[in-house]
Amino acid sequence: MTLKAISAPRLFDGNNYHHNCALVWQEDQIVSILPMSELPNEIEHQHFPNGIIAPGFIDIQVNGGGDVMFNNDITAQGMETICRAHRQHGTAYLLPTLISSTPQNIQAALNATEQAIAESVAGVLGVHLEGPWLNKDKKGAHDANLFYAPSSDQLEQFQWPTQGKVLVTAAVENIDSSALKWMKKHGIILSCGHSNAKAAQLTEEKLSLVDGFTHLFNAMSPFEGREPGVVGTALNTDHSWCSIITDGIHVHPQSFVLAHKAKPQGKLLIVTDAMATLGSKTNQFVLDGETIKVVDNKLVNSNGSLAGAHIGMDQSVANVIKWGIEEDEALRMASTYPAQAINCNDLGLLEPHFRAAATVLDDNYQTQAVVVDGYLYQ
Ligand SMILES: [Zn+2]
């Protein structure tokens, strides 16, 4: 079996830094981190003369990329195109994310996930269903006509994938505890989002079922002195993670820094919420019959409402470092923490027996290469 390696002046394994070292792997598994001087001669080796090797970035909220919106191409091939586009921006793995759609399209997304994982499509970890189980008062760019509160029986009728992760974003205030429990029992990761809940509606029982909160601050009831809303509850619920969009447009840098202070370490993680325009030649796409365009780096619909982000993981990491977060923590927010959030126990660290997955950045945090399941893409 051939050993493969990449090296760079700096390597961050998720816990510690190594200097002038190489990441060595065989097939799709990490073997070791070795000083470059100790690399065996016969090894297939690529050296990057500048920058840093980090655990492969994982983005748990990706609506599209490379001119494909997952909602408009709900297939394993659509997922593949999206993953390829995001690799150019440092993302090794992602959850293709279906924006609120019909039950038929939800089933198509679940089938595409099953197929993509069976065919080992590089980068697909599962699927994220963002709705249609949302609150119409926080609909964002979703079509509120599609929203409903599912019963356990309705959930039972879908054919769920047998492999891969399923993340569901739901407005938990509208959904019966029995349906939320059904999700948990079936291994679904539950995130509260597009929610207008008052703090009192997020009962202890419901919160115990909530793994996370989707795109903190965006499309959720705000934090106020007399009413903590979803934002206050998200910040104050230690066992739950919060995902956050760090394009500097969706969330003010100060709000980001405050959230980072409030959450326990490991519970704030970066998502892009990227759309078809990332890694594409065009600057617009159609969602539910409506044209969405990039204007001044913002994605907006015809009313001027924000409709997803036009950013990759690499720039998202660069931004939070610029806002004062230490480099090691910023890198973990894009790799280690999202891996933990969706229970991927063999990703998020560069350690022996973990999956061979890495992101190589230059000194300005732009992507040089990505390793996915032992394949080097550059
Ligand atoms: Zn959303």
Short mmCIF file of C-alpha atoms and ligand atoms in Angstrom, two decimals:
data_model
loop_
_atom_site.label_atom_id
_atom_site.label_comp_id
_atom_site.label_asym_id
_atom_site.label_seq_id
_atom_site.Cartn_x
_atom_site.Cartn_y
_atom_site.Cartn_z
CA MET A 1 0.00 0.00 0.00
CA THR A 2 1.34 3.42 -0.93
CA LEU A 3 1.90 5.97 1.76
CA LYS A 4 1.07 9.55 0.80
CA ALA A 5 2.06 12.80 2.48
CA ILE A 6 1.69 16.53 2.38
CA SER A 7 3.86 18.99 4.22
CA ALA A 8 3.98 22.72 4.94
CA PRO A 9 5.87 25.07 7.27
CA ARG A 10 3.04 24.77 9.80
CA LEU A 11 0.59 21.99 10.62
CA PHE A 12 -2.27 22.32 13.13
CA ASP A 13 -3.75 18.99 14.20
CA GLY A 14 -6.79 20.46 15.98
CA ASN A 15 -4.99 20.60 19.33
CA ASN A 16 -1.33 21.41 18.71
CA TYR A 17 0.97 23.03 16.15
CA HIS A 18 3.82 21.18 14.41
CA HIS A 19 6.58 22.89 12.43
CA ASN A 20 8.09 21.55 9.19
CA CYS A 21 6.10 18.37 9.52
CA ALA A 22 4.17 16.15 7.13
CA LEU A 23 0.77 14.54 7.39
CA VAL A 24 1.13 10.90 6.33
CA TRP A 25 -1.77 8.71 5.29
CA GLN A 26 -2.56 5.38 3.68
CA GLU A 27 -5.74 4.84 1.68
CA ASP A 28 -8.26 7.01 3.54
CA GLN A 29 -6.71 6.89 7.01
CA ILE A 30 -4.13 9.08 8.73
CA VAL A 31 -1.01 7.14 9.77
CA SER A 32 1.14 9.78 11.47
CA ILE A 33 2.55 13.28 11.62
CA LEU A 34 6.30 13.14 10.94
CA PRO A 35 9.11 15.70 10.78
CA MET A 36 9.90 16.20 7.08
CA SER A 37 13.45 14.95 7.66
CA GLU A 38 12.04 11.56 8.72
CA LEU A 39 9.82 10.99 5.68
CA PRO A 40 10.61 7.69 3.91
CA ASN A 41 12.07 8.17 0.40
CA GLU A 42 9.49 6.13 -1.47
CA ILE A 43 6.56 8.16 -0.18
CA GLU A 44 4.30 10.09 -2.58
CA HIS A 45 4.85 13.55 -1.19
CA GLN A 46 3.64 17.08 -1.99
CA HIS A 47 5.28 20.01 -0.22
CA PHE A 48 3.58 23.40 0.16
CA PRO A 49 6.32 26.01 0.68
CA ASN A 50 4.03 28.39 2.57
CA GLY A 51 0.96 28.27 4.73
CA ILE A 52 -0.64 25.77 7.06
CA ILE A 53 -2.24 22.31 7.00
CA ALA A 54 -5.38 22.07 9.14
CA PRO A 55 -8.08 19.44 9.72
CA GLY A 56 -10.39 19.36 6.68
CA PHE A 57 -13.11 21.99 6.85
CA ILE A 58 -16.70 20.80 7.34
CA ASP A 59 -19.62 23.02 6.37
CA ILE A 60 -22.97 21.79 7.69
CA GLN A 61 -25.06 24.31 5.73
CA VAL A 62 -24.51 24.52 1.97
CA ASN A 63 -27.42 25.26 -0.36
CA GLY A 64 -25.41 25.29 -3.54
CA GLY A 65 -22.20 25.97 -5.41
CA GLY A 66 -20.70 25.76 -8.89
CA ASP A 67 -23.92 27.10 -10.47
CA VAL A 68 -26.03 24.36 -8.85
CA MET A 69 -28.72 24.98 -6.25
CA PHE A 70 -29.43 21.71 -4.45
CA ASN A 71 -33.15 22.65 -4.49
CA ASN A 72 -33.05 22.74 -8.30
CA ASP A 73 -30.93 19.61 -8.80
CA ILE A 74 -31.81 17.18 -6.02
CA THR A 75 -29.49 14.39 -7.12
CA ALA A 76 -26.22 12.76 -6.10
CA GLN A 77 -24.68 14.44 -9.15
CA GLY A 78 -25.90 17.85 -7.95
CA MET A 79 -24.25 17.11 -4.59
CA GLU A 80 -21.01 16.23 -6.37
CA THR A 81 -20.94 19.54 -8.27
CA ILE A 82 -21.56 21.46 -5.05
CA CYS A 83 -18.77 19.60 -3.20
CA ARG A 84 -16.34 20.25 -6.07
CA ALA A 85 -17.08 23.99 -6.02
CA HIS A 86 -16.62 24.19 -2.26
CA ARG A 87 -13.29 22.32 -2.33
CA GLN A 88 -11.87 25.38 -4.12
CA HIS A 89 -12.69 27.26 -0.91
CA GLY A 90 -11.24 24.76 1.54
CA THR A 91 -14.30 22.65 2.37
CA ALA A 92 -13.49 18.94 2.53
CA TYR A 93 -16.97 17.77 3.59
CA LEU A 94 -20.41 19.30 3.71
CA LEU A 95 -24.09 18.69 4.23
CA PRO A 96 -26.01 19.67 1.07
CA THR A 97 -28.90 21.70 2.42
CA LEU A 98 -32.44 21.58 1.08
CA ILE A 99 -34.29 24.85 1.60
CA SER A 100 -38.00 24.31 2.47
CA SER A 101 -39.56 22.27 -0.30
CA THR A 102 -42.36 19.78 -1.00
CA PRO A 103 -42.54 16.32 0.66
CA GLN A 104 -41.67 14.82 -2.76
CA ASN A 105 -38.51 16.91 -2.94
CA ILE A 106 -37.60 16.04 0.65
CA GLN A 107 -37.85 12.37 -0.31
CA ALA A 108 -35.70 13.07 -3.40
CA ALA A 109 -33.05 14.69 -1.15
CA LEU A 110 -33.06 11.69 1.20
CA ASN A 111 -32.74 9.31 -1.78
CA ALA A 112 -29.90 11.40 -3.28
CA THR A 113 -28.09 11.20 0.07
CA GLU A 114 -28.40 7.43 0.20
CA GLN A 115 -27.08 7.20 -3.36
CA ALA A 116 -24.22 9.71 -2.88
CA ILE A 117 -22.94 7.86 0.17
CA ALA A 118 -23.32 4.45 -1.45
CA GLU A 119 -21.30 5.76 -4.42
CA SER A 120 -18.75 7.48 -2.12
CA VAL A 121 -19.27 10.91 -3.69
CA ALA A 122 -16.32 12.87 -2.28
CA GLY A 123 -17.33 15.28 0.44
CA VAL A 124 -20.94 14.28 1.14
CA LEU A 125 -21.53 13.52 4.83
CA GLY A 126 -25.32 13.43 4.69
CA VAL A 127 -28.03 16.02 4.23
CA HIS A 128 -29.45 19.06 5.99
CA LEU A 129 -33.20 19.64 5.72
CA GLU A 130 -33.72 23.33 6.48
CA GLY A 131 -37.49 23.24 6.84
CA PRO A 132 -40.22 23.14 5.77
CA TRP A 133 -40.98 22.76 9.49
CA LEU A 134 -40.35 26.45 10.20
CA ASN A 135 -42.14 29.50 11.60
CA LYS A 136 -43.70 31.77 8.96
CA ASP A 137 -42.79 34.85 11.02
CA LYS A 138 -39.09 34.03 10.49
CA LYS A 139 -39.28 32.68 6.97
CA GLY A 140 -36.23 34.49 5.53
CA ALA A 141 -35.97 33.51 1.85
CA HIS A 142 -38.12 30.38 2.32
CA ASP A 143 -41.60 29.95 0.80
CA ALA A 144 -43.92 29.99 3.84
CA ASN A 145 -46.68 28.29 1.82
CA LEU A 146 -44.67 25.08 2.14
CA PHE A 147 -44.45 25.20 5.95
CA TYR A 148 -46.24 22.72 8.22
CA ALA A 149 -45.74 21.14 11.64
CA PRO A 150 -45.08 17.43 11.07
CA SER A 151 -46.52 14.65 13.22
CA SER A 152 -44.51 11.50 14.02
CA ASP A 153 -46.75 9.67 11.53
CA GLN A 154 -45.86 12.12 8.76
CA LEU A 155 -42.15 11.77 9.59
CA GLU A 156 -42.49 8.01 9.59
CA GLN A 157 -43.74 8.09 6.01
CA PHE A 158 -40.43 9.34 4.61
CA GLN A 159 -37.85 6.79 3.67
CA TRP A 160 -34.81 8.00 5.61
CA PRO A 161 -31.28 7.16 4.48
CA THR A 162 -29.59 4.19 6.11
CA GLN A 163 -26.15 5.86 5.99
CA GLY A 164 -24.89 9.39 6.51
CA LYS A 165 -26.00 12.18 8.80
CA VAL A 166 -29.39 13.88 8.70
CA LEU A 167 -29.59 17.34 10.23
CA VAL A 168 -33.00 18.99 10.52
CA THR A 169 -33.58 22.69 11.15
CA ALA A 170 -37.03 23.22 12.64
CA ALA A 171 -38.95 25.87 14.57
CA VAL A 172 -39.33 23.64 17.61
CA GLU A 173 -42.01 25.84 19.22
CA ASN A 174 -44.45 24.73 16.50
CA ILE A 175 -43.71 21.03 16.71
CA ASP A 176 -45.06 18.48 19.14
CA SER A 177 -42.52 16.94 21.50
CA SER A 178 -43.60 13.52 20.24
CA ALA A 179 -42.42 14.42 16.70
CA LEU A 180 -39.15 15.86 18.04
CA LYS A 181 -38.63 12.66 20.03
CA TRP A 182 -39.31 10.61 16.90
CA MET A 183 -36.47 12.49 15.15
CA LYS A 184 -34.06 11.91 18.02
CA LYS A 185 -34.97 8.23 18.24
CA HIS A 186 -34.16 7.86 14.55
CA GLY A 187 -30.71 9.44 14.85
CA ILE A 188 -31.64 12.79 13.34
CA ILE A 189 -29.64 15.77 14.59
CA LEU A 190 -32.08 18.51 15.56
CA SER A 191 -31.34 22.21 15.27
CA CYS A 192 -33.73 25.00 16.17
CA GLY A 193 -33.93 27.71 13.52
CA HIS A 194 -36.21 30.03 11.55
CA SER A 195 -37.92 30.20 14.94
CA ASN A 196 -39.89 32.99 16.57
CA ALA A 197 -40.16 31.28 19.95
CA LYS A 198 -40.45 33.14 23.21
CA ALA A 199 -38.02 31.74 25.77
CA ALA A 200 -40.96 30.16 27.67
CA GLN A 201 -41.90 28.10 24.59
CA LEU A 202 -38.47 26.51 24.55
CA THR A 203 -39.29 24.29 27.49
CA GLU A 204 -36.73 22.23 29.35
CA GLU A 205 -38.12 19.13 27.66
CA LYS A 206 -37.82 20.61 24.15
CA LEU A 207 -34.36 22.04 24.81
CA SER A 208 -33.15 18.64 25.98
CA LEU A 209 -33.96 17.40 22.45
CA VAL A 210 -32.23 20.30 20.65
CA ASP A 211 -28.66 19.60 19.53
CA GLY A 212 -28.06 23.03 18.04
CA PHE A 213 -29.30 26.35 16.73
CA THR A 214 -29.11 27.25 13.04
CA HIS A 215 -27.34 30.44 11.86
CA LEU A 216 -27.37 32.21 15.23
CA PHE A 217 -28.96 35.69 15.14
CA ASN A 218 -30.44 35.22 11.65
CA ALA A 219 -34.12 34.31 11.29
CA MET A 220 -34.73 33.95 15.04
CA SER A 221 -36.43 36.04 17.74
CA PRO A 222 -33.88 38.49 19.18
CA PHE A 223 -32.36 38.79 22.64
CA GLU A 224 -34.01 41.49 24.77
CA GLY A 225 -33.88 42.30 28.48
CA ARG A 226 -37.39 41.09 29.26
CA GLU A 227 -37.52 38.40 26.61
CA PRO A 228 -34.41 36.35 25.83
CA GLY A 229 -36.01 34.97 22.65
CA VAL A 230 -34.28 32.26 20.63
CA VAL A 231 -30.98 34.15 20.52
CA GLY A 232 -30.75 34.45 24.32
CA THR A 233 -31.82 30.84 24.80
CA ALA A 234 -29.28 29.64 22.22
CA LEU A 235 -26.48 31.53 23.94
CA ASN A 236 -27.53 30.25 27.37
CA THR A 237 -28.05 26.56 26.49
CA ASP A 238 -24.63 25.08 27.12
CA HIS A 239 -25.21 21.61 25.68
CA SER A 240 -26.35 22.98 22.30
CA TRP A 241 -24.05 24.24 19.57
CA CYS A 242 -24.75 27.33 17.48
CA SER A 243 -23.81 27.67 13.84
CA ILE A 244 -23.03 31.18 12.63
CA ILE A 245 -22.45 32.88 9.27
CA THR A 246 -19.23 34.90 9.32
CA ASP A 247 -19.38 36.88 6.08
CA GLY A 248 -19.57 40.12 8.08
CA ILE A 249 -22.95 40.83 6.49
CA HIS A 250 -25.34 38.43 8.25
CA VAL A 251 -23.85 39.03 11.72
CA HIS A 252 -21.93 42.07 12.98
CA PRO A 253 -18.38 41.17 14.10
CA GLN A 254 -19.18 42.42 17.62
CA SER A 255 -22.20 40.14 17.87
CA PHE A 256 -20.01 37.28 16.72
CA VAL A 257 -17.36 38.05 19.36
CA LEU A 258 -20.05 38.32 22.06
CA ALA A 259 -21.49 34.93 21.03
CA HIS A 260 -17.99 33.44 21.18
CA LYS A 261 -17.63 34.71 24.76
CA ALA A 262 -21.04 33.39 25.77
CA LYS A 263 -20.86 29.85 24.37
CA PRO A 264 -18.73 27.13 25.98
CA GLN A 265 -15.64 26.35 23.92
CA GLY A 266 -16.52 23.99 21.07
CA LYS A 267 -20.13 25.10 20.78
CA LEU A 268 -19.84 27.88 18.20
CA LEU A 269 -19.10 26.78 14.65
CA ILE A 270 -18.88 28.39 11.24
CA VAL A 271 -21.28 27.70 8.36
CA THR A 272 -21.34 29.49 5.00
CA ASP A 273 -25.02 29.10 4.01
CA ALA A 274 -23.56 29.42 0.50
CA MET A 275 -25.65 29.33 -2.65
CA ALA A 276 -25.12 28.41 -6.31
CA THR A 277 -22.99 31.51 -6.93
CA LEU A 278 -19.98 30.20 -4.96
CA GLY A 279 -17.31 28.84 -7.29
CA SER A 280 -19.48 29.74 -10.30
CA LYS A 281 -19.22 31.97 -13.34
CA THR A 282 -22.59 33.62 -12.86
CA ASN A 283 -23.83 35.87 -10.09
CA GLN A 284 -27.47 34.85 -9.91
CA PHE A 285 -29.81 31.87 -9.62
CA VAL A 286 -33.50 31.08 -9.28
CA LEU A 287 -35.14 29.77 -6.09
CA ASP A 288 -38.90 29.02 -6.03
CA GLY A 289 -39.27 31.04 -9.24
CA GLU A 290 -37.56 34.08 -7.79
CA THR A 291 -34.23 35.45 -9.07
CA ILE A 292 -31.58 35.96 -6.41
CA LYS A 293 -28.52 38.08 -7.29
CA VAL A 294 -25.16 39.03 -5.86
CA VAL A 295 -25.21 42.80 -5.21
CA ASP A 296 -22.14 44.27 -3.41
CA ASN A 297 -21.13 40.77 -2.25
CA LYS A 298 -24.62 40.26 -0.75
CA LEU A 299 -27.14 37.77 -2.08
CA VAL A 300 -30.53 39.45 -2.17
CA ASN A 301 -33.97 38.64 -3.53
CA SER A 302 -36.23 41.10 -5.36
CA ASN A 303 -37.30 42.72 -2.04
CA GLY A 304 -33.68 43.25 -1.09
CA SER A 305 -33.87 40.57 1.68
CA LEU A 306 -30.73 38.54 2.36
CA ALA A 307 -30.99 35.12 0.71
CA GLY A 308 -27.98 33.08 1.75
CA ALA A 309 -24.32 34.04 1.62
CA HIS A 310 -21.72 34.45 -1.09
CA ILE A 311 -18.66 33.21 0.78
CA GLY A 312 -16.48 30.12 1.20
CA MET A 313 -15.13 28.50 4.38
CA ASP A 314 -11.59 29.85 3.83
CA GLN A 315 -12.72 33.48 3.77
CA SER A 316 -15.09 32.82 6.70
CA VAL A 317 -12.09 31.64 8.75
CA ALA A 318 -9.98 34.61 7.60
CA ASN A 319 -12.76 36.96 8.74
CA VAL A 320 -13.02 35.64 12.30
CA ILE A 321 -9.24 35.80 12.68
CA LYS A 322 -9.45 39.44 11.55
CA TRP A 323 -12.14 39.97 14.21
CA GLY A 324 -9.76 38.83 16.94
CA ILE A 325 -10.29 35.08 17.31
CA GLU A 326 -7.04 33.10 17.71
CA GLU A 327 -6.03 31.15 14.61
CA ASP A 328 -6.25 27.73 16.30
CA GLU A 329 -9.78 28.43 17.56
CA ALA A 330 -10.87 29.78 14.15
CA LEU A 331 -9.61 26.61 12.45
CA ARG A 332 -11.42 24.42 14.99
CA MET A 333 -14.64 26.37 14.38
CA ALA A 334 -14.43 25.24 10.75
CA SER A 335 -13.39 21.62 11.34
CA THR A 336 -13.27 20.10 14.84
CA TYR A 337 -16.47 21.68 16.16
CA PRO A 338 -18.70 20.97 13.16
CA ALA A 339 -17.42 17.36 13.17
CA GLN A 340 -18.45 17.07 16.82
CA ALA A 341 -21.80 18.80 16.17
CA ILE A 342 -22.88 16.10 13.73
CA ASN A 343 -21.17 13.21 15.55
CA CYS A 344 -18.46 12.52 12.96
CA ASN A 345 -16.01 10.92 15.35
CA ASP A 346 -13.32 10.22 12.75
CA LEU A 347 -13.13 13.79 11.40
CA GLY A 348 -12.05 17.17 12.74
CA LEU A 349 -8.58 16.24 14.03
CA LEU A 350 -5.34 15.21 12.33
CA GLU A 351 -4.57 12.12 14.37
CA PRO A 352 -3.69 8.50 13.56
CA HIS A 353 -6.78 6.45 12.60
CA PHE A 354 -8.82 9.56 11.75
CA ARG A 355 -10.01 9.90 8.15
CA ALA A 356 -7.38 11.45 5.86
CA ALA A 357 -8.99 14.88 5.48
CA ALA A 358 -7.13 18.17 5.48
CA THR A 359 -7.31 21.74 4.26
CA VAL A 360 -4.12 23.49 3.13
CA LEU A 361 -4.25 27.29 3.35
CA ASP A 362 -1.70 29.90 2.30
CA ASP A 363 -0.46 32.64 4.62
CA ASN A 364 -3.58 34.72 3.81
CA TYR A 365 -5.91 31.79 4.57
CA GLN A 366 -6.78 31.19 0.95
CA THR A 367 -7.11 27.58 -0.17
CA GLN A 368 -4.15 25.78 -1.75
CA ALA A 369 -5.42 22.20 -1.57
CA VAL A 370 -7.88 19.89 0.14
CA VAL A 371 -7.55 16.21 1.06
CA VAL A 372 -10.81 14.21 1.13
CA ASP A 373 -10.74 10.51 2.07
CA GLY A 374 -7.06 10.35 1.09
CA TYR A 375 -7.43 12.09 -2.30
CA LEU A 376 -5.50 15.34 -2.77
CA TYR A 377 -7.40 18.02 -4.72
CA GLN A 378 -5.59 21.21 -5.78
ZN ZN B 1 -31.87 29.77 6.86
#
